[in-house]
Short mmCIF file of C-alpha atoms in Angstrom, two decimals:
data_model
loop_
_atom_site.label_atom_id
_atom_site.label_comp_id
_atom_site.label_asym_id
_atom_site.label_seq_id
_atom_site.Cartn_x
_atom_site.Cartn_y
_atom_site.Cartn_z
CA ARG A 1 0.81 -33.68 11.13
CA LEU A 2 0.85 -35.88 8.04
CA GLN A 3 -1.67 -33.59 6.32
CA GLU A 4 0.39 -30.51 7.25
CA SER A 5 3.56 -32.10 5.86
CA ARG A 6 1.80 -32.76 2.56
CA GLU A 7 0.70 -29.14 2.38
CA ARG A 8 4.19 -27.76 3.03
CA LEU A 9 5.71 -25.77 0.19
CA SER A 10 9.37 -25.98 -0.78
CA VAL A 11 11.51 -22.87 -0.71
CA CYS A 12 11.82 -23.14 -4.50
CA SER A 13 8.02 -23.17 -4.91
CA LYS A 14 7.66 -20.15 -2.63
CA LEU A 15 10.34 -18.26 -4.54
CA CYS A 16 8.77 -19.05 -7.92
CA TYR A 17 5.39 -17.98 -6.56
CA ALA A 18 6.88 -14.79 -5.11
CA VAL A 19 8.61 -13.84 -8.38
CA GLY A 20 5.18 -13.67 -10.03
CA GLY A 21 4.32 -10.62 -7.93
CA ALA A 22 7.21 -8.55 -9.31
CA PRO A 23 5.74 -7.52 -12.73
CA TYR A 24 2.73 -5.79 -11.20
CA GLN A 25 4.89 -3.87 -8.74
CA ILE A 26 7.70 -3.00 -11.18
CA THR A 27 5.30 -1.53 -13.74
CA GLY A 28 2.99 -0.07 -11.09
CA CYS A 29 5.85 1.68 -9.32
CA ALA A 30 7.27 3.11 -12.55
CA LEU A 31 3.82 4.39 -13.55
CA GLY A 32 2.95 5.60 -10.06
CA PHE A 33 6.11 7.62 -9.50
CA PHE A 34 6.88 8.79 -13.04
CA LEU A 35 3.73 8.88 -15.20
CA GLN A 36 2.47 12.19 -13.85
CA ILE A 37 5.76 14.04 -14.34
CA TYR A 38 6.22 12.29 -17.72
CA LEU A 39 2.84 13.47 -19.02
CA LEU A 40 3.43 17.01 -17.77
CA ASP A 41 7.09 17.65 -18.59
CA VAL A 42 7.99 15.15 -21.36
CA ALA A 43 4.78 14.56 -23.33
CA GLN A 44 4.00 18.23 -22.53
CA LEU A 45 0.31 17.77 -21.83
CA ASP A 46 -1.51 20.40 -19.81
CA PRO A 47 -2.39 19.46 -16.20
CA PHE A 48 -6.10 19.11 -16.98
CA SER A 49 -5.45 16.55 -19.75
CA ALA A 50 -2.98 14.70 -17.52
CA SER A 51 -5.56 14.56 -14.72
CA ILE A 52 -8.13 13.07 -17.15
CA ILE A 53 -5.66 10.35 -18.21
CA LEU A 54 -4.67 9.51 -14.62
CA PHE A 55 -8.24 9.45 -13.34
CA VAL A 56 -9.82 7.52 -16.23
CA GLY A 57 -6.90 5.07 -16.36
CA ARG A 58 -7.09 4.28 -12.65
CA ALA A 59 -10.89 4.20 -12.62
CA TRP A 60 -10.93 1.81 -15.60
CA ASP A 61 -8.26 -0.27 -13.87
CA ALA A 62 -10.55 -0.50 -10.85
CA VAL A 63 -13.56 -1.55 -12.96
CA THR A 64 -11.59 -4.31 -14.70
CA ASP A 65 -10.75 -6.05 -11.42
CA PRO A 66 -14.28 -7.31 -10.61
CA MET A 67 -14.85 -7.97 -14.32
CA VAL A 68 -11.80 -10.23 -14.46
CA GLY A 69 -12.83 -11.76 -11.13
CA PHE A 70 -16.21 -12.59 -12.66
CA PHE A 71 -14.72 -14.25 -15.74
CA ILE A 72 -12.20 -16.19 -13.64
CA SER A 73 -15.04 -17.56 -11.49
CA LYS A 74 -16.62 -18.86 -14.73
CA THR A 75 -13.38 -20.34 -16.05
CA SER A 76 -13.16 -24.13 -16.21
CA TRP A 77 -10.19 -26.02 -14.87
CA THR A 78 -7.57 -26.98 -17.45
CA ARG A 79 -4.45 -29.09 -17.18
CA PHE A 80 -2.58 -25.85 -16.41
CA GLY A 81 -5.12 -24.89 -13.73
CA ARG A 82 -7.90 -22.31 -13.70
CA LEU A 83 -5.81 -19.21 -12.97
CA MET A 84 -2.51 -19.89 -14.75
CA PRO A 85 -3.83 -19.59 -18.35
CA TRP A 86 -4.92 -16.01 -17.62
CA ILE A 87 -1.40 -15.17 -16.47
CA ILE A 88 0.30 -16.80 -19.46
CA PHE A 89 -1.82 -15.39 -22.27
CA SER A 90 -2.08 -11.80 -20.99
CA THR A 91 1.69 -11.30 -20.60
CA PRO A 92 2.90 -10.53 -24.18
CA PHE A 93 0.07 -8.09 -24.92
CA ALA A 94 0.61 -6.33 -21.57
CA VAL A 95 4.28 -5.77 -22.38
CA ILE A 96 3.49 -4.24 -25.80
CA SER A 97 0.88 -1.84 -24.40
CA TYR A 98 3.21 -0.87 -21.52
CA PHE A 99 5.94 0.13 -23.97
CA LEU A 100 3.53 2.27 -25.99
CA ILE A 101 2.55 4.24 -22.87
CA TRP A 102 6.11 5.64 -22.77
CA PHE A 103 6.21 6.49 -26.47
CA VAL A 104 5.50 10.08 -27.55
CA PRO A 105 3.58 9.90 -30.88
CA ASP A 106 4.44 12.43 -33.57
CA ILE A 107 0.90 13.74 -33.89
CA SER A 108 -0.32 17.24 -33.22
CA ARG A 109 -3.75 16.08 -32.05
CA GLY A 110 -4.88 12.93 -30.38
CA GLN A 111 -2.04 12.58 -27.86
CA VAL A 112 -4.49 12.49 -24.98
CA MET A 113 -6.45 9.69 -26.68
CA TRP A 114 -3.19 7.79 -27.38
CA TYR A 115 -2.16 7.73 -23.73
CA LEU A 116 -5.70 7.07 -22.55
CA VAL A 117 -6.15 4.05 -24.86
CA PHE A 118 -2.83 2.39 -24.12
CA TYR A 119 -2.93 3.19 -20.39
CA CYS A 120 -6.39 1.59 -20.11
CA THR A 121 -5.33 -1.35 -22.31
CA PHE A 122 -2.29 -2.03 -20.15
CA GLN A 123 -4.32 -1.75 -16.95
CA THR A 124 -6.79 -4.31 -18.31
CA LEU A 125 -4.07 -6.76 -19.28
CA VAL A 126 -2.07 -6.40 -16.07
CA THR A 127 -5.32 -7.02 -14.18
CA CYS A 128 -5.69 -10.28 -16.13
CA PHE A 129 -2.28 -11.15 -14.67
CA HIS A 130 -2.58 -9.83 -11.13
CA VAL A 131 -6.11 -10.86 -10.06
CA PRO A 132 -5.55 -14.56 -10.80
CA TYR A 133 -2.06 -14.30 -9.32
CA SER A 134 -3.47 -12.82 -6.09
CA ALA A 135 -6.15 -15.50 -5.88
CA LEU A 136 -3.44 -18.13 -6.44
CA THR A 137 -2.53 -17.67 -2.76
CA MET A 138 -5.53 -19.83 -1.84
CA PHE A 139 -4.59 -22.57 -4.35
CA ILE A 140 -1.00 -23.29 -3.36
CA SER A 141 -1.72 -24.72 0.13
CA ARG A 142 -4.50 -25.21 2.66
CA GLU A 143 -2.20 -24.43 5.60
CA GLN A 144 -2.43 -20.87 7.01
CA SER A 145 1.20 -20.93 8.04
CA GLU A 146 2.35 -21.95 4.56
CA ARG A 147 0.19 -19.31 2.90
CA ASP A 148 1.49 -16.67 5.33
CA SER A 149 5.05 -17.75 4.63
CA ALA A 150 4.48 -17.66 0.85
CA THR A 151 2.86 -14.24 1.24
CA ALA A 152 5.94 -12.99 3.10
CA TYR A 153 8.15 -14.27 0.26
CA ARG A 154 5.81 -12.61 -2.20
CA MET A 155 5.79 -9.27 -0.39
CA THR A 156 9.58 -9.26 -0.16
CA VAL A 157 9.87 -9.83 -3.90
CA GLU A 158 7.10 -7.34 -4.64
CA VAL A 159 8.80 -4.60 -2.64
CA LEU A 160 12.04 -5.61 -4.36
CA GLY A 161 10.05 -5.16 -7.57
CA THR A 162 9.26 -1.60 -6.54
CA VAL A 163 12.99 -1.09 -5.98
CA LEU A 164 13.71 -2.44 -9.46
CA GLY A 165 10.96 -0.30 -10.98
CA THR A 166 12.26 2.79 -9.21
CA ALA A 167 15.90 2.00 -9.97
CA ILE A 168 15.47 1.09 -13.63
CA GLN A 169 13.12 3.95 -14.46
CA GLY A 170 14.83 6.48 -12.19
CA GLN A 171 18.45 5.75 -13.04
CA ILE A 172 17.96 5.47 -16.80
CA VAL A 173 15.77 8.58 -16.98
CA GLY A 174 17.80 10.42 -14.32
CA LYS A 175 20.97 10.27 -16.42
CA VAL A 176 19.29 12.59 -18.93
CA VAL A 177 18.55 16.13 -17.82
CA THR A 178 15.02 17.09 -18.85
CA PRO A 179 15.15 20.67 -20.20
CA CYS A 180 13.07 23.25 -18.39
CA ILE A 181 11.79 26.70 -19.29
CA GLU A 182 12.25 29.77 -17.15
CA SER A 183 9.13 31.65 -16.11
CA PRO A 184 7.81 34.35 -18.48
CA LEU A 185 8.83 37.06 -15.99
CA PHE A 186 12.45 35.94 -16.17
CA ILE A 187 12.43 35.74 -19.97
CA GLY A 188 10.86 39.21 -20.18
CA LYS A 189 13.77 40.75 -18.28
CA THR A 190 16.38 39.37 -20.67
CA ASN A 191 17.41 40.95 -23.96
CA SER A 192 17.81 37.70 -25.85
CA SER A 193 17.30 37.98 -29.58
CA VAL A 194 15.00 35.87 -31.75
CA ALA A 195 18.04 33.93 -32.95
CA MET A 196 19.05 33.11 -29.39
CA GLU A 197 15.50 31.97 -28.59
CA GLU A 198 15.54 29.70 -31.64
CA LEU A 199 18.89 28.27 -30.53
CA ASN A 200 17.55 27.57 -27.06
CA THR A 201 14.44 25.97 -28.54
CA THR A 202 16.54 23.67 -30.75
CA HIS A 203 18.71 22.69 -27.79
CA ASP A 204 15.66 22.00 -25.67
CA THR A 205 14.11 19.87 -28.41
CA GLY A 206 17.27 17.78 -28.67
CA SER A 207 17.47 17.30 -24.93
CA LEU A 208 13.78 16.41 -24.77
CA THR A 209 14.32 13.77 -27.47
CA ASP A 210 17.06 12.23 -25.31
CA THR A 211 14.67 12.19 -22.36
CA ARG A 212 11.96 10.51 -24.43
CA ASN A 213 14.43 7.87 -25.64
CA ALA A 214 15.48 7.21 -22.04
CA TYR A 215 11.86 6.56 -21.04
CA MET A 216 11.49 4.05 -23.91
CA ILE A 217 14.72 2.25 -22.99
CA ALA A 218 13.49 1.91 -19.41
CA ALA A 219 10.14 0.57 -20.69
CA GLY A 220 11.95 -2.05 -22.79
CA VAL A 221 14.02 -3.26 -19.83
CA ILE A 222 10.96 -3.45 -17.57
CA GLY A 223 9.01 -5.30 -20.28
CA GLY A 224 11.76 -7.92 -20.50
CA LEU A 225 11.64 -8.45 -16.72
CA TYR A 226 7.82 -8.78 -16.90
CA ILE A 227 8.14 -11.69 -19.37
CA LEU A 228 10.94 -13.38 -17.39
CA CYS A 229 8.95 -13.31 -14.14
CA ALA A 230 5.82 -14.67 -15.85
CA VAL A 231 7.83 -17.60 -17.24
CA ILE A 232 9.33 -18.43 -13.82
CA LEU A 233 5.89 -18.33 -12.18
CA SER A 234 4.21 -20.54 -14.78
CA VAL A 235 7.02 -23.11 -14.72
CA GLY A 236 7.69 -23.22 -10.97
CA VAL A 237 4.22 -23.15 -9.36
CA ARG A 238 1.57 -25.86 -9.42
CA GLU A 239 -2.01 -24.77 -8.89
CA LYS A 240 -3.76 -27.21 -6.53
CA ARG A 241 -7.46 -27.52 -7.09
CA GLU A 242 -8.09 -29.29 -3.80
CA SER A 243 -6.37 -26.60 -1.71
CA SER A 244 -9.37 -24.28 -1.69
CA GLU A 245 -12.19 -26.83 -1.64
CA LEU A 246 -14.04 -28.07 1.41
CA GLN A 247 -16.26 -31.13 1.71
CA SER A 248 -19.10 -29.46 -0.22
CA ASP A 249 -18.75 -29.32 -4.00
CA GLU A 250 -21.75 -27.23 -5.06
CA PRO A 251 -20.76 -23.83 -6.55
CA VAL A 252 -23.03 -20.79 -6.46
CA SER A 253 -23.35 -18.05 -9.10
CA PHE A 254 -21.00 -15.07 -9.24
CA PHE A 255 -23.65 -12.56 -8.18
CA GLN A 256 -24.83 -14.74 -5.32
CA GLY A 257 -21.20 -15.06 -4.28
CA LEU A 258 -20.70 -11.29 -4.59
CA LYS A 259 -23.69 -10.68 -2.35
CA LEU A 260 -22.34 -13.13 0.23
CA VAL A 261 -18.87 -11.56 0.11
CA MET A 262 -20.17 -8.00 0.48
CA ASN A 263 -22.31 -9.03 3.45
CA HIS A 264 -19.31 -10.51 5.25
CA GLY A 265 -18.58 -8.02 8.03
CA ALA A 266 -14.90 -8.83 8.53
CA TYR A 267 -14.19 -8.22 4.82
CA ILE A 268 -15.95 -4.84 4.75
CA LYS A 269 -14.13 -3.69 7.90
CA LEU A 270 -10.78 -4.80 6.52
CA ILE A 271 -11.44 -2.90 3.26
CA ALA A 272 -12.58 0.19 5.13
CA GLY A 273 -9.40 0.30 7.21
CA PHE A 274 -6.93 -0.32 4.41
CA LEU A 275 -8.78 1.83 1.88
CA PHE A 276 -7.70 5.06 3.54
CA THR A 277 -4.19 3.97 4.52
CA SER A 278 -3.50 2.70 0.99
CA LEU A 279 -4.89 5.93 -0.42
CA ALA A 280 -2.46 7.92 1.72
CA PHE A 281 0.57 6.09 0.33
CA MET A 282 -0.75 6.31 -3.25
CA LEU A 283 -1.13 10.08 -2.96
CA LEU A 284 2.42 10.25 -1.68
CA GLU A 285 3.62 8.03 -4.52
CA GLY A 286 1.84 9.99 -7.24
CA ASN A 287 3.11 13.42 -6.19
CA PHE A 288 6.50 12.67 -4.64
CA ALA A 289 8.54 13.17 -7.84
CA LEU A 290 7.03 16.62 -8.37
CA PHE A 291 7.47 17.44 -4.66
CA CYS A 292 11.19 16.55 -4.73
CA THR A 293 11.77 18.33 -8.05
CA TYR A 294 10.03 21.63 -7.35
CA THR A 295 9.26 22.08 -3.63
CA LEU A 296 12.49 20.61 -2.24
CA GLY A 297 14.56 21.65 -5.27
CA PHE A 298 16.22 18.23 -5.77
CA ARG A 299 15.67 17.99 -9.54
CA ASN A 300 18.68 15.69 -10.04
CA GLU A 301 18.27 13.68 -6.82
CA PHE A 302 14.61 12.65 -6.68
CA GLN A 303 15.20 9.25 -8.32
CA ASN A 304 17.81 8.42 -5.64
CA ILE A 305 15.45 9.54 -2.85
CA LEU A 306 12.72 7.27 -4.26
CA LEU A 307 15.24 4.43 -4.40
CA ALA A 308 16.13 4.98 -0.73
CA ILE A 309 12.43 4.61 0.22
CA MET A 310 12.03 1.37 -1.72
CA LEU A 311 15.30 -0.16 -0.50
CA SER A 312 14.33 0.58 3.10
CA ALA A 313 10.92 -1.02 2.51
CA THR A 314 12.48 -4.14 0.98
CA LEU A 315 14.91 -4.68 3.85
CA THR A 316 12.21 -4.32 6.53
CA ILE A 317 9.62 -6.74 5.06
CA PRO A 318 11.17 -9.73 6.94
CA PHE A 319 11.05 -7.69 10.14
CA TRP A 320 7.31 -7.02 9.76
CA GLN A 321 6.69 -10.68 8.95
CA TRP A 322 8.41 -11.61 12.22
CA PHE A 323 6.55 -8.84 14.06
CA LEU A 324 3.08 -9.89 12.94
CA THR A 325 3.87 -13.51 13.82
CA ARG A 326 5.11 -12.51 17.28
CA PHE A 327 2.64 -9.75 18.22
CA GLY A 328 -0.31 -10.22 15.86
CA LYS A 329 -1.42 -8.60 12.64
CA LYS A 330 -3.62 -5.87 14.16
CA THR A 331 -0.78 -4.67 16.37
CA ALA A 332 1.51 -4.63 13.32
CA VAL A 333 -1.01 -2.46 11.48
CA TYR A 334 -1.19 0.16 14.23
CA ILE A 335 2.56 0.40 14.82
CA GLY A 336 3.77 -0.09 11.25
CA ILE A 337 1.51 2.30 9.39
CA SER A 338 1.33 5.03 12.05
CA SER A 339 5.15 5.20 12.17
CA ALA A 340 5.07 7.19 8.90
CA ILE A 341 3.14 10.11 10.41
CA PRO A 342 5.96 12.02 12.17
CA PHE A 343 8.22 11.75 9.12
CA LEU A 344 5.54 12.96 6.72
CA ILE A 345 5.06 15.99 8.96
CA MET A 346 8.81 16.54 9.23
CA VAL A 347 9.44 16.61 5.46
CA ALA A 348 6.84 19.35 5.01
CA VAL A 349 7.75 21.49 8.04
CA LEU A 350 11.55 21.50 7.87
CA ASP A 351 13.52 23.55 5.36
CA SER A 352 14.85 21.81 2.27
CA ASN A 353 17.82 19.70 3.36
CA LEU A 354 19.12 16.72 1.37
CA ILE A 355 20.46 14.76 4.37
CA VAL A 356 17.21 15.18 6.32
CA THR A 357 15.24 14.16 3.22
CA TYR A 358 17.23 10.91 2.91
CA ILE A 359 16.68 10.15 6.62
CA VAL A 360 12.96 10.75 6.21
CA ALA A 361 12.94 8.58 3.07
CA VAL A 362 14.54 5.63 4.88
CA ALA A 363 12.16 5.97 7.83
CA ALA A 364 9.12 6.26 5.55
CA GLY A 365 10.21 3.08 3.76
CA ILE A 366 9.77 1.12 6.99
CA SER A 367 6.11 2.14 7.10
CA VAL A 368 5.67 1.47 3.37
CA ALA A 369 6.80 -2.13 3.98
CA ALA A 370 4.05 -2.63 6.57
CA ALA A 371 1.46 -1.12 4.23
CA PHE A 372 2.58 -3.53 1.50
CA LEU A 373 2.62 -6.71 3.56
CA LEU A 374 -0.35 -6.52 5.90
CA PRO A 375 -3.39 -6.32 3.56
CA TRP A 376 -2.27 -9.36 1.57
CA SER A 377 -1.40 -11.25 4.74
CA MET A 378 -4.83 -10.56 6.29
CA LEU A 379 -7.10 -11.21 3.29
CA PRO A 380 -6.63 -15.02 3.48
CA ASP A 381 -7.75 -14.88 7.14
CA VAL A 382 -10.97 -13.15 6.06
CA ILE A 383 -11.54 -15.80 3.37
CA ASP A 384 -11.06 -18.58 5.94
CA ASP A 385 -13.58 -16.86 8.23
CA PHE A 386 -16.02 -16.61 5.31
CA LYS A 387 -15.65 -20.33 4.53
CA LEU A 388 -16.58 -21.25 8.07
CA GLN A 389 -19.75 -19.20 7.87
CA HIS A 390 -20.60 -20.44 4.35
CA PRO A 391 -19.14 -23.97 4.05
CA GLU A 392 -21.52 -24.81 1.22
CA SER A 393 -20.17 -22.01 -0.99
CA HIS A 394 -16.73 -21.99 -2.61
CA GLY A 395 -14.81 -20.53 -5.55
CA HIS A 396 -15.06 -16.91 -4.40
CA GLU A 397 -11.37 -16.24 -3.79
CA ALA A 398 -11.06 -14.05 -6.91
CA ILE A 399 -14.03 -11.93 -5.75
CA PHE A 400 -12.38 -11.20 -2.40
CA PHE A 401 -9.08 -10.18 -3.96
CA SER A 402 -10.48 -8.34 -6.99
CA PHE A 403 -12.94 -6.18 -5.06
CA TYR A 404 -10.33 -5.23 -2.49
CA VAL A 405 -8.13 -4.04 -5.37
CA PHE A 406 -11.18 -2.42 -7.04
CA PHE A 407 -11.96 -0.14 -4.11
CA THR A 408 -8.31 0.77 -3.61
CA LYS A 409 -7.67 1.58 -7.27
CA PHE A 410 -10.88 3.50 -7.82
CA THR A 411 -10.30 5.81 -4.89
CA SER A 412 -6.65 6.26 -5.89
CA GLY A 413 -7.80 7.25 -9.39
CA VAL A 414 -10.14 9.85 -7.93
CA SER A 415 -7.44 11.17 -5.61
CA LEU A 416 -4.76 11.39 -8.34
CA GLY A 417 -7.18 13.11 -10.70
CA ILE A 418 -8.13 15.63 -8.04
CA SER A 419 -4.51 16.19 -6.98
CA THR A 420 -3.41 16.88 -10.58
CA LEU A 421 -6.38 19.21 -11.07
CA SER A 422 -5.46 21.02 -7.87
CA LEU A 423 -1.98 21.61 -9.33
CA ASP A 424 -3.66 23.07 -12.42
CA PHE A 425 -5.73 25.43 -10.27
CA ALA A 426 -2.59 26.41 -8.34
CA GLY A 427 -0.94 27.49 -11.62
CA TYR A 428 1.41 24.59 -12.49
CA GLN A 429 3.83 25.55 -15.30
CA THR A 430 4.54 22.68 -17.72
CA ARG A 431 8.33 22.14 -18.03
CA GLY A 432 8.96 25.08 -15.72
CA CYS A 433 12.33 25.29 -13.99
CA SER A 434 10.46 26.45 -10.89
CA GLN A 435 6.84 26.69 -9.83
CA PRO A 436 4.72 29.38 -8.16
CA SER A 437 4.50 29.33 -4.35
CA GLU A 438 0.87 28.16 -4.61
CA VAL A 439 2.01 25.01 -6.44
CA ASN A 440 4.68 24.29 -3.81
CA PHE A 441 2.12 24.73 -1.01
CA THR A 442 -0.30 22.39 -2.81
CA LEU A 443 2.42 19.74 -3.19
CA LYS A 444 3.20 19.98 0.53
CA MET A 445 -0.46 19.33 1.33
CA LEU A 446 -0.60 16.38 -1.08
CA VAL A 447 2.44 14.58 0.36
CA SER A 448 2.04 15.52 4.03
CA ALA A 449 -1.20 16.85 5.51
CA VAL A 450 -3.65 14.82 3.40
CA PRO A 451 -1.83 11.45 3.77
CA VAL A 452 -1.53 11.96 7.55
CA GLY A 453 -5.28 12.59 7.83
CA LEU A 454 -6.06 9.52 5.71
CA ILE A 455 -3.77 7.29 7.80
CA LEU A 456 -5.40 8.42 11.05
CA LEU A 457 -8.88 7.81 9.63
CA GLY A 458 -7.90 4.35 8.35
CA LEU A 459 -6.43 3.30 11.71
CA LEU A 460 -9.55 4.54 13.49
CA LEU A 461 -11.77 2.43 11.22
CA PHE A 462 -9.47 -0.54 11.66
CA LYS A 463 -10.46 -0.74 15.33
CA LEU A 464 -13.67 -2.41 14.10
CA TYR A 465 -11.85 -5.34 12.41
CA PRO A 466 -12.89 -8.47 14.37
CA ILE A 467 -10.24 -11.12 13.52
CA ASP A 468 -7.51 -11.10 16.15
CA GLU A 469 -4.92 -13.81 16.81
CA GLU A 470 -7.20 -15.90 19.03
CA LYS A 471 -9.95 -15.94 16.42
CA ARG A 472 -7.42 -16.86 13.74
CA ARG A 473 -6.34 -19.94 15.70
CA LYS A 474 -9.95 -21.00 16.27
CA ASN A 475 -10.73 -20.60 12.57
CA LYS A 476 -7.72 -22.72 11.62
CA LYS A 477 -8.82 -25.56 13.89
CA ALA A 478 -12.44 -25.37 12.70
CA LEU A 479 -11.36 -25.45 9.04
CA GLN A 480 -9.23 -28.54 9.63
CA ASP A 481 -12.23 -30.29 11.19
CA LEU A 482 -14.49 -29.22 8.33
CA ARG A 483 -12.10 -30.54 5.72
#
């Protein structure tokens, strides 16, 4: 009991730790929901070029996670800790590169390279923030209950971060109407003169400039929040070296550790289950703005619908934390994530109706909250199980977290690239006021049928995950004895 009391974290420490999760989610949500439609309709890139940027950016982001995990494992302890210096020094450069993603350069050629370079640069720098921050979970306390509680705080703030990202980006950008172009068939039927066409073009250019300025203002606000959260985290959280160490003190090499981690059955099964469920929600995230704008016809409402999803997710995080404590984490996975399936089907099958869409958005947010909370709540259990099987090996926390993120990001990059290419094949019209029926059908598949199939596959694979509540309790007792 005395040891547990020493390991207890104050509410202030948990809040400061939780705030550190907001920058990744604020920027990730803004990029996830808005980057595709920004590249297509504001930067005016063709769908093929946009798909290259989205795929390469996400794939590079995935590759940087194990790279950063490797360098962290080689980092020596300093008076600030081993993880905190990575967080502090990456922050200002990440903010600069994030702002430049939302800037449209005045160059006729090289736009694709501009976005590719700064998107990849930002993903590298935000990885230097998020991988050590994720691994910090294992360095704030040795108590499972305290880590679970801190994770719940973190997930609440992270989902609140997605609300902020959606609200800031959506409301600032949503106040400016992005000009659209009628289809060539419609223009051909009109008798507009060359002068009228020039007038329309000038008006469109002015409106598009306002839209571009709105995106940059939103990027500036989000960058300021990124810096503020990093300062609160670095000031309010103390990294405890002894929290992750057992009686043995002999480290092993990164590649030996990687081999041990990848041979740990519980970790592979956890990744396999969450890989497909996370992919489902990322597909939904990446295509939802286009789906609301063109398929449902809510061009001026999509930012509010996104906000409804994120607010619902934020408010239900405490419920899922209580649920997993009361009924177990595996039960929470099955019920929480599968609850999205009927609503994803409903939004694709029913006719366009704003009230129904808001109801579906709120219901889907409940499932999004479970998908946010559960992977990060269950990874520490896998690490504890690994430590019991390999008590002589330590310092691999960053490998566990970074490779989980690696697999998730890489597959999401592939899926987003393929989904944007599929829109190109369907005949997507850049800046079109409406889209061909083939594009609308493709968007329905990308936000309904495909995510439902991925969720079902993920839940089926999750049946193989071996750590239930009884095994968790046994592992906790065995770790206390070992320490």
